[in-house]
Structures are given as C-alpha cells and as structure tokens.
PDB file of C-alpha atoms in Angstrom:
ATOM      1  CA  GLU A 669     188.119  65.488 140.250  1.00  0.00           C
ATOM      2  CA  ILE A 670     185.841  63.516 138.419  1.00  0.00           C
ATOM      3  CA  VAL A 671     184.528  59.870 139.841  1.00  0.00           C
ATOM      4  CA  LEU A 672     182.878  57.173 137.645  1.00  0.00           C
ATOM      5  CA  THR A 673     180.651  55.157 139.317  1.00  0.00           C
ATOM      6  CA  GLN A 674     179.427  52.074 137.413  1.00  0.00           C
ATOM      7  CA  SER A 675     176.374  49.829 138.283  1.00  0.00           C
ATOM      8  CA  PRO A 676     175.950  47.093 138.971  1.00  0.00           C
ATOM      9  CA  GLY A 677     178.783  45.581 140.296  1.00  0.00           C
ATOM     10  CA  THR A 678     178.059  42.200 139.420  1.00  0.00           C
ATOM     11  CA  LEU A 679     176.110  41.327 136.171  1.00  0.00           C
ATOM     12  CA  SER A 680     174.572  37.752 135.951  1.00  0.00           C
ATOM     13  CA  LEU A 681     173.452  36.653 132.313  1.00  0.00           C
ATOM     14  CA  SER A 682     172.995  34.058 130.369  1.00  0.00           C
ATOM     15  CA  PRO A 683     174.742  33.858 126.353  1.00  0.00           C
ATOM     16  CA  GLY A 684     172.269  35.535 124.315  1.00  0.00           C
ATOM     17  CA  GLU A 685     170.797  37.851 126.462  1.00  0.00           C
ATOM     18  CA  ARG A 686     171.326  41.656 126.502  1.00  0.00           C
ATOM     19  CA  ALA A 687     173.764  43.514 128.995  1.00  0.00           C
ATOM     20  CA  THR A 688     173.401  46.948 129.702  1.00  0.00           C
ATOM     21  CA  LEU A 689     176.077  48.467 131.874  1.00  0.00           C
ATOM     22  CA  SER A 690     176.063  51.860 133.428  1.00  0.00           C
ATOM     23  CA  CYS A 691     178.759  54.623 133.814  1.00  0.00           C
ATOM     24  CA  ARG A 692     177.890  57.320 136.278  1.00  0.00           C
ATOM     25  CA  ALA A 693     180.243  60.891 136.530  1.00  0.00           C
ATOM     26  CA  SER A 694     180.054  63.023 139.755  1.00  0.00           C
ATOM     27  CA  GLU A 695     180.152  66.025 137.105  1.00  0.00           C
ATOM     28  CA  SER A 696     179.045  66.726 133.359  1.00  0.00           C
ATOM     29  CA  VAL A 697     181.747  65.113 131.479  1.00  0.00           C
ATOM     30  CA  THR A 698     182.278  65.568 127.428  1.00  0.00           C
ATOM     31  CA  SER A 699     181.286  62.811 125.581  1.00  0.00           C
ATOM     32  CA  ASN A 700     184.495  63.234 123.612  1.00  0.00           C
ATOM     33  CA  PHE A 701     186.320  61.619 126.375  1.00  0.00           C
ATOM     34  CA  LEU A 702     184.443  58.831 128.086  1.00  0.00           C
ATOM     35  CA  ALA A 703     185.653  55.249 126.902  1.00  0.00           C
ATOM     36  CA  TRP A 704     184.354  51.527 127.594  1.00  0.00           C
ATOM     37  CA  TYR A 705     187.253  48.517 128.009  1.00  0.00           C
ATOM     38  CA  GLN A 706     186.821  45.022 128.515  1.00  0.00           C
ATOM     39  CA  GLN A 707     189.078  43.058 130.556  1.00  0.00           C
ATOM     40  CA  LYS A 708     189.263  39.137 130.245  1.00  0.00           C
ATOM     41  CA  PRO A 709     191.303  37.380 133.515  1.00  0.00           C
ATOM     42  CA  GLY A 710     194.765  37.456 132.811  1.00  0.00           C
ATOM     43  CA  GLN A 711     194.689  40.119 130.170  1.00  0.00           C
ATOM     44  CA  ALA A 712     194.911  43.519 129.500  1.00  0.00           C
ATOM     45  CA  PRO A 713     192.322  45.921 129.242  1.00  0.00           C
ATOM     46  CA  ARG A 714     190.944  46.519 125.393  1.00  0.00           C
ATOM     47  CA  LEU A 715     189.320  49.465 124.406  1.00  0.00           C
ATOM     48  CA  LEU A 716     185.801  48.966 122.944  1.00  0.00           C
ATOM     49  CA  ILE A 717     183.840  52.664 122.748  1.00  0.00           C
ATOM     50  CA  TYR A 718     185.510  56.023 122.669  1.00  0.00           C
ATOM     51  CA  GLY A 719     184.200  58.778 122.043  1.00  0.00           C
ATOM     52  CA  ALA A 720     180.721  57.385 124.053  1.00  0.00           C
ATOM     53  CA  SER A 721     180.098  56.024 121.300  1.00  0.00           C
ATOM     54  CA  SER A 722     181.974  55.303 118.608  1.00  0.00           C
ATOM     55  CA  ARG A 723     183.254  51.029 118.281  1.00  0.00           C
ATOM     56  CA  ALA A 724     187.375  51.161 118.559  1.00  0.00           C
ATOM     57  CA  ILE A 725     188.719  48.848 115.076  1.00  0.00           C
ATOM     58  CA  GLY A 726     187.660  45.319 115.501  1.00  0.00           C
ATOM     59  CA  ILE A 727     185.141  45.460 117.829  1.00  0.00           C
ATOM     60  CA  PRO A 728     181.891  43.828 117.004  1.00  0.00           C
ATOM     61  CA  ASP A 729     178.584  45.594 116.236  1.00  0.00           C
ATOM     62  CA  ARG A 730     177.045  44.225 119.116  1.00  0.00           C
ATOM     63  CA  PHE A 731     178.308  46.339 121.489  1.00  0.00           C
ATOM     64  CA  SER A 732     177.602  49.988 121.425  1.00  0.00           C
ATOM     65  CA  GLY A 733     178.049  53.040 123.654  1.00  0.00           C
ATOM     66  CA  SER A 734     175.487  55.942 124.412  1.00  0.00           C
ATOM     67  CA  GLY A 735     175.016  58.433 126.590  1.00  0.00           C
ATOM     68  CA  ALA A 736     175.931  62.366 127.296  1.00  0.00           C
ATOM     69  CA  GLY A 737     176.327  64.277 130.705  1.00  0.00           C
ATOM     70  CA  THR A 738     176.938  62.509 133.434  1.00  0.00           C
ATOM     71  CA  ASP A 739     174.745  59.464 132.663  1.00  0.00           C
ATOM     72  CA  PHE A 740     176.685  56.417 130.006  1.00  0.00           C
ATOM     73  CA  THR A 741     175.276  53.247 129.032  1.00  0.00           C
ATOM     74  CA  LEU A 742     177.548  50.498 127.209  1.00  0.00           C
ATOM     75  CA  THR A 743     175.319  47.497 125.860  1.00  0.00           C
ATOM     76  CA  ILE A 744     176.128  44.431 124.571  1.00  0.00           C
ATOM     77  CA  SER A 745     173.347  43.176 122.488  1.00  0.00           C
ATOM     78  CA  ARG A 746     173.501  39.292 122.490  1.00  0.00           C
ATOM     79  CA  LEU A 747     176.043  38.109 124.941  1.00  0.00           C
ATOM     80  CA  GLU A 748     178.668  35.832 123.587  1.00  0.00           C
ATOM     81  CA  PRO A 749     180.446  33.549 125.519  1.00  0.00           C
ATOM     82  CA  GLU A 750     183.654  35.479 124.799  1.00  0.00           C
ATOM     83  CA  ASP A 751     181.972  38.513 125.871  1.00  0.00           C
ATOM     84  CA  PHE A 752     182.064  37.551 130.041  1.00  0.00           C
ATOM     85  CA  ALA A 753     184.406  39.991 131.463  1.00  0.00           C
ATOM     86  CA  VAL A 754     185.146  42.785 133.832  1.00  0.00           C
ATOM     87  CA  TYR A 755     183.925  46.211 131.999  1.00  0.00           C
ATOM     88  CA  TYR A 756     185.509  49.641 132.793  1.00  0.00           C
ATOM     89  CA  CYS A 757     184.538  52.857 131.965  1.00  0.00           C
ATOM     90  CA  GLN A 758     187.069  55.845 131.583  1.00  0.00           C
ATOM     91  CA  HIS A 759     187.299  59.914 131.516  1.00  0.00           C
ATOM     92  CA  PRO A 760     190.880  60.787 131.246  1.00  0.00           C
ATOM     93  CA  TRP A 761     192.538  59.985 133.725  1.00  0.00           C
ATOM     94  CA  THR A 762     189.560  58.079 135.822  1.00  0.00           C
ATOM     95  CA  PHE A 763     188.200  54.850 135.528  1.00  0.00           C
ATOM     96  CA  GLY A 764     185.289  53.117 137.186  1.00  0.00           C
ATOM     97  CA  GLN A 765     185.434  50.439 139.320  1.00  0.00           C
ATOM     98  CA  GLY A 766     184.355  48.193 137.173  1.00  0.00           C
ATOM     99  CA  THR A 767     181.204  45.638 136.167  1.00  0.00           C
ATOM    100  CA  LYS A 768     182.012  42.224 135.951  1.00  0.00           C
ATOM    101  CA  VAL A 769     179.559  40.503 133.525  1.00  0.00           C
ATOM    102  CA  GLU A 770     179.235  36.479 134.461  1.00  0.00           C
ATOM    103  CA  ILE A 771     177.431  33.506 133.377  1.00  0.00           C
ATOM    104  CA  LYS A 772     174.398  32.728 135.046  1.00  0.00           C
TER     105      LYS A 772
ATOM    106  CA  GLN I 320     200.057  47.172 114.469  1.00  0.00           C
ATOM    107  CA  VAL I 321     201.224  49.023 117.578  1.00  0.00           C
ATOM    108  CA  GLN I 322     202.459  46.826 120.072  1.00  0.00           C
ATOM    109  CA  LEU I 323     203.761  48.200 123.467  1.00  0.00           C
ATOM    110  CA  GLN I 324     206.000  45.697 126.170  1.00  0.00           C
ATOM    111  CA  GLU I 325     206.910  46.416 129.060  1.00  0.00           C
ATOM    112  CA  SER I 326     209.978  45.143 131.101  1.00  0.00           C
ATOM    113  CA  GLY I 327     211.741  46.086 134.257  1.00  0.00           C
ATOM    114  CA  PRO I 328     212.389  44.114 137.587  1.00  0.00           C
ATOM    115  CA  GLY I 329     209.259  42.095 139.206  1.00  0.00           C
ATOM    116  CA  LEU I 330     210.370  42.330 142.513  1.00  0.00           C
ATOM    117  CA  VAL I 331     211.622  45.662 144.326  1.00  0.00           C
ATOM    118  CA  LYS I 332     211.967  46.043 148.296  1.00  0.00           C
ATOM    119  CA  PRO I 333     210.175  48.331 150.576  1.00  0.00           C
ATOM    120  CA  SER I 334     211.548  52.053 150.337  1.00  0.00           C
ATOM    121  CA  GLN I 335     213.696  51.247 146.866  1.00  0.00           C
ATOM    122  CA  THR I 336     212.501  53.013 143.719  1.00  0.00           C
ATOM    123  CA  LEU I 337     210.478  50.878 140.738  1.00  0.00           C
ATOM    124  CA  SER I 338     211.481  51.214 137.540  1.00  0.00           C
ATOM    125  CA  LEU I 339     209.798  50.413 134.422  1.00  0.00           C
ATOM    126  CA  THR I 340     210.623  50.423 131.030  1.00  0.00           C
ATOM    127  CA  CYS I 341     207.761  50.626 127.802  1.00  0.00           C
ATOM    128  CA  THR I 342     209.233  49.363 124.215  1.00  0.00           C
ATOM    129  CA  VAL I 343     206.824  50.586 121.209  1.00  0.00           C
ATOM    130  CA  SER I 344     207.077  49.185 118.060  1.00  0.00           C
ATOM    131  CA  GLY I 345     204.783  49.731 114.806  1.00  0.00           C
ATOM    132  CA  ASP I 346     204.543  53.517 115.976  1.00  0.00           C
ATOM    133  CA  SER I 347     206.834  56.216 116.725  1.00  0.00           C
ATOM    134  CA  ILE I 348     206.885  58.009 120.221  1.00  0.00           C
ATOM    135  CA  SER I 349     208.691  61.045 117.977  1.00  0.00           C
ATOM    136  CA  SER I 350     205.685  61.367 115.957  1.00  0.00           C
ATOM    137  CA  GLY I 351     203.886  63.654 118.243  1.00  0.00           C
ATOM    138  CA  ASN I 352     200.392  62.022 117.458  1.00  0.00           C
ATOM    139  CA  SER I 353     199.769  60.349 121.052  1.00  0.00           C
ATOM    140  CA  TYR I 354     200.848  60.370 124.991  1.00  0.00           C
ATOM    141  CA  TRP I 355     202.255  57.477 126.178  1.00  0.00           C
ATOM    142  CA  SER I 356     200.860  56.535 129.892  1.00  0.00           C
ATOM    143  CA  TRP I 357     201.187  54.069 132.460  1.00  0.00           C
ATOM    144  CA  ILE I 358     198.370  52.649 134.065  1.00  0.00           C
ATOM    145  CA  ARG I 359     198.494  50.069 137.431  1.00  0.00           C
ATOM    146  CA  GLN I 360     196.258  47.875 138.661  1.00  0.00           C
ATOM    147  CA  PRO I 361     196.339  45.679 142.282  1.00  0.00           C
ATOM    148  CA  ALA I 362     195.198  42.165 141.629  1.00  0.00           C
ATOM    149  CA  GLY I 363     191.693  41.514 141.894  1.00  0.00           C
ATOM    150  CA  LYS I 364     191.171  45.986 141.760  1.00  0.00           C
ATOM    151  CA  GLY I 365     190.802  48.210 139.556  1.00  0.00           C
ATOM    152  CA  LEU I 366     192.756  50.416 137.013  1.00  0.00           C
ATOM    153  CA  GLU I 367     194.810  53.519 138.282  1.00  0.00           C
ATOM    154  CA  TRP I 368     196.430  55.989 135.777  1.00  0.00           C
ATOM    155  CA  ILE I 369     199.620  56.918 136.995  1.00  0.00           C
ATOM    156  CA  GLY I 370     201.125  59.518 134.614  1.00  0.00           C
ATOM    157  CA  ARG I 371     201.586  60.362 130.898  1.00  0.00           C
ATOM    158  CA  ILE I 372     204.668  61.424 128.878  1.00  0.00           C
ATOM    159  CA  TYR I 373     204.608  63.337 125.679  1.00  0.00           C
ATOM    160  CA  PHE I 374     207.698  63.084 123.281  1.00  0.00           C
ATOM    161  CA  SER I 375     208.890  66.173 124.111  1.00  0.00           C
ATOM    162  CA  GLY I 376     209.323  64.866 127.828  1.00  0.00           C
ATOM    163  CA  SER I 377     206.173  67.037 129.031  1.00  0.00           C
ATOM    164  CA  THR I 378     204.706  65.299 131.649  1.00  0.00           C
ATOM    165  CA  THR I 379     201.498  65.075 133.732  1.00  0.00           C
ATOM    166  CA  TYR I 380     201.148  62.710 136.649  1.00  0.00           C
ATOM    167  CA  ASN I 381     198.233  61.653 138.936  1.00  0.00           C
ATOM    168  CA  PRO I 382     198.464  64.229 141.751  1.00  0.00           C
ATOM    169  CA  SER I 383     198.179  61.182 144.444  1.00  0.00           C
ATOM    170  CA  LEU I 384     201.145  60.266 143.357  1.00  0.00           C
ATOM    171  CA  ARG I 385     203.180  62.960 141.665  1.00  0.00           C
ATOM    172  CA  SER I 386     205.839  63.326 144.747  1.00  0.00           C
ATOM    173  CA  ARG I 387     207.140  59.831 144.107  1.00  0.00           C
ATOM    174  CA  VAL I 388     206.917  59.544 140.331  1.00  0.00           C
ATOM    175  CA  THR I 389     209.206  60.357 137.226  1.00  0.00           C
ATOM    176  CA  MET I 390     208.683  59.210 133.957  1.00  0.00           C
ATOM    177  CA  SER I 391     211.068  59.713 130.851  1.00  0.00           C
ATOM    178  CA  VAL I 392     211.344  59.305 127.207  1.00  0.00           C
ATOM    179  CA  ASP I 393     213.956  57.968 125.484  1.00  0.00           C
ATOM    180  CA  THR I 394     213.089  59.009 121.341  1.00  0.00           C
ATOM    181  CA  SER I 395     216.000  57.269 119.798  1.00  0.00           C
ATOM    182  CA  LYS I 396     215.178  53.734 121.493  1.00  0.00           C
ATOM    183  CA  ASN I 397     211.404  54.738 120.941  1.00  0.00           C
ATOM    184  CA  GLN I 398     210.861  53.948 124.948  1.00  0.00           C
ATOM    185  CA  PHE I 399     209.424  55.537 127.714  1.00  0.00           C
ATOM    186  CA  SER I 400     210.321  54.969 131.361  1.00  0.00           C
ATOM    187  CA  LEU I 401     208.678  55.114 134.445  1.00  0.00           C
ATOM    188  CA  LYS I 402     210.190  55.458 138.198  1.00  0.00           C
ATOM    189  CA  LEU I 403     208.069  54.828 141.485  1.00  0.00           C
ATOM    190  CA  SER I 404     210.198  55.806 144.754  1.00  0.00           C
ATOM    191  CA  SER I 405     209.785  54.956 148.286  1.00  0.00           C
ATOM    192  CA  VAL I 406     207.476  51.852 147.238  1.00  0.00           C
ATOM    193  CA  THR I 407     205.654  50.052 149.726  1.00  0.00           C
ATOM    194  CA  ALA I 408     203.692  47.036 149.696  1.00  0.00           C
ATOM    195  CA  ALA I 409     200.687  49.011 148.557  1.00  0.00           C
ATOM    196  CA  ASP I 410     202.476  49.497 145.416  1.00  0.00           C
ATOM    197  CA  THR I 411     202.590  45.738 144.370  1.00  0.00           C
ATOM    198  CA  ALA I 412     200.474  45.640 140.928  1.00  0.00           C
ATOM    199  CA  MET I 413     200.121  45.097 137.418  1.00  0.00           C
ATOM    200  CA  PHE I 414     201.853  47.972 135.816  1.00  0.00           C
ATOM    201  CA  TYR I 415     200.834  48.811 132.379  1.00  0.00           C
ATOM    202  CA  CYS I 416     201.830  51.223 129.819  1.00  0.00           C
ATOM    203  CA  ALA I 417     199.736  52.076 126.954  1.00  0.00           C
ATOM    204  CA  ARG I 418     199.139  54.663 124.237  1.00  0.00           C
ATOM    205  CA  GLU I 419     197.024  57.557 124.707  1.00  0.00           C
ATOM    206  CA  GLY I 420     195.197  59.703 122.083  1.00  0.00           C
ATOM    207  CA  PHE I 421     194.367  63.293 122.575  1.00  0.00           C
ATOM    208  CA  SER I 422     191.072  62.722 123.584  1.00  0.00           C
ATOM    209  CA  GLY I 423     192.516  60.405 126.631  1.00  0.00           C
ATOM    210  CA  TRP I 424     191.690  56.923 125.679  1.00  0.00           C
ATOM    211  CA  PHE I 425     194.125  54.367 125.970  1.00  0.00           C
ATOM    212  CA  ASP I 426     195.032  51.598 122.928  1.00  0.00           C
ATOM    213  CA  PRO I 427     196.866  49.811 122.674  1.00  0.00           C
ATOM    214  CA  TRP I 428     198.176  48.305 125.894  1.00  0.00           C
ATOM    215  CA  GLY I 429     201.327  46.292 126.705  1.00  0.00           C
ATOM    216  CA  GLN I 430     200.553  42.876 128.350  1.00  0.00           C
ATOM    217  CA  GLY I 431     201.383  44.117 131.904  1.00  0.00           C
ATOM    218  CA  THR I 432     204.182  43.456 134.104  1.00  0.00           C
ATOM    219  CA  LEU I 433     203.801  42.458 137.271  1.00  0.00           C
ATOM    220  CA  VAL I 434     205.761  43.919 140.039  1.00  0.00           C
ATOM    221  CA  THR I 435     205.555  42.998 143.819  1.00  0.00           C
ATOM    222  CA  VAL I 436     206.893  45.050 146.594  1.00  0.00           C
ATOM    223  CA  SER I 437     208.448  42.925 149.437  1.00  0.00           C
ATOM    224  CA  SER I 438     211.853  42.491 151.225  1.00  0.00           C
TER     225      SER I 438
END
C-alpha cells in the first residue's frame, strides 16, 4: 500500500508570497495518477491538478504541479486571499494527510 | 455541468447500517466513461476513500472497510449507493460522493453529507 506524506503540515505565509507544498510517496508512482485538491472550510475538496502537472478546468495558472517518481510539488506562485485552505495530494486510492496554508 | 448530490439519514445508531445515495446530474452513469466513488472525512481529519462502482455493478473497495461496505448502482435513476454495516462512533464523518476518472482522480465532488453514529 502506497503512503503519501505531505509536508509541511502547516505553511504560514502572507498574500502575494509563493507557496511550495510537498508530497512524497512511499514508493515510486505513476505521475498520471497523482492529483492535488484544495479544500476550504465547510466545502468539498476541489480538483486542482491531475496527472501531476495538468491544471483542472477553471484553475488559475498561479497553481502548478510538478514531480515524478516519489516526489511531487504543488506550487502557488502568488497567494491570493482565497488560496488559504487545506491541500491534499492523492494517488489512487490514497490521500496525503494534507497541508494547511494559513495567513501569516 | 456535472453535479452530484448525497442523500440519506444524518443519524445512525451504533451497530446499524448506514445507507447513502448519490444522485448524478449532467452525466450518465451508464455512459461508462467514469467510476463513481465514495469518500469520507471525519471532522478535522483527512480524506479516506471508501470504494467505487462502475455502471456494470463492478466494485472495488478499500481493504480496510471491505468487510462492511456494499455499493450498488441504479442506472435508471442515475444514482449509486453506499451501505456501511455495523457502524460505530468511529464511522462518524462527512461522506462525499465523487466521479472518478480512469486515471483515479475525483472530479467533481458532491457537497457532502454528515453522518453521525450515536444512540
């Protein structure tokens, strides 16, 4: 069973700053199956990135995904107020534990 | 626009069976272009995939829940359902249904329904 470990647990940043979130798999995974989600309080998760680096429909280009093998990254180039949320990586059928991006 | 909507009792007694239904609009389950999944999230915690079903009725379940989970599909109503038996307080969670693509990602999700297990 693949385990996804996200780091850091919490990221405290200011609007306009760059956010870099990490997702590490316990063994090499196929990039096609790596996705990222955003979840805001009281809402369902929303697909941001699929196939490790492809943005879902309607996702702003400040969100980007990269990586291969065991190490994947979600980058938010310039944080907007609406980006403060919890982010999960996922590889079927496992989720990481999440990274909370909070306002500093 | 594809939308999913969960429905079912919000309160279930311990040892009983939790039953939820997901109604899909904007896509046809019988088209066979997706799987249909259930995912849960205890309050303040992470996401746990429960299982998925295909239009044919073929299922795949999370091994940790397999002994208690049953999923079914009703293509005539464009719905799929979840049954989780022998529930305990540990099963209290927000339950989401979602469309699962063949590469395993979930999009879109329903808004979720909170199920509390309590006597």
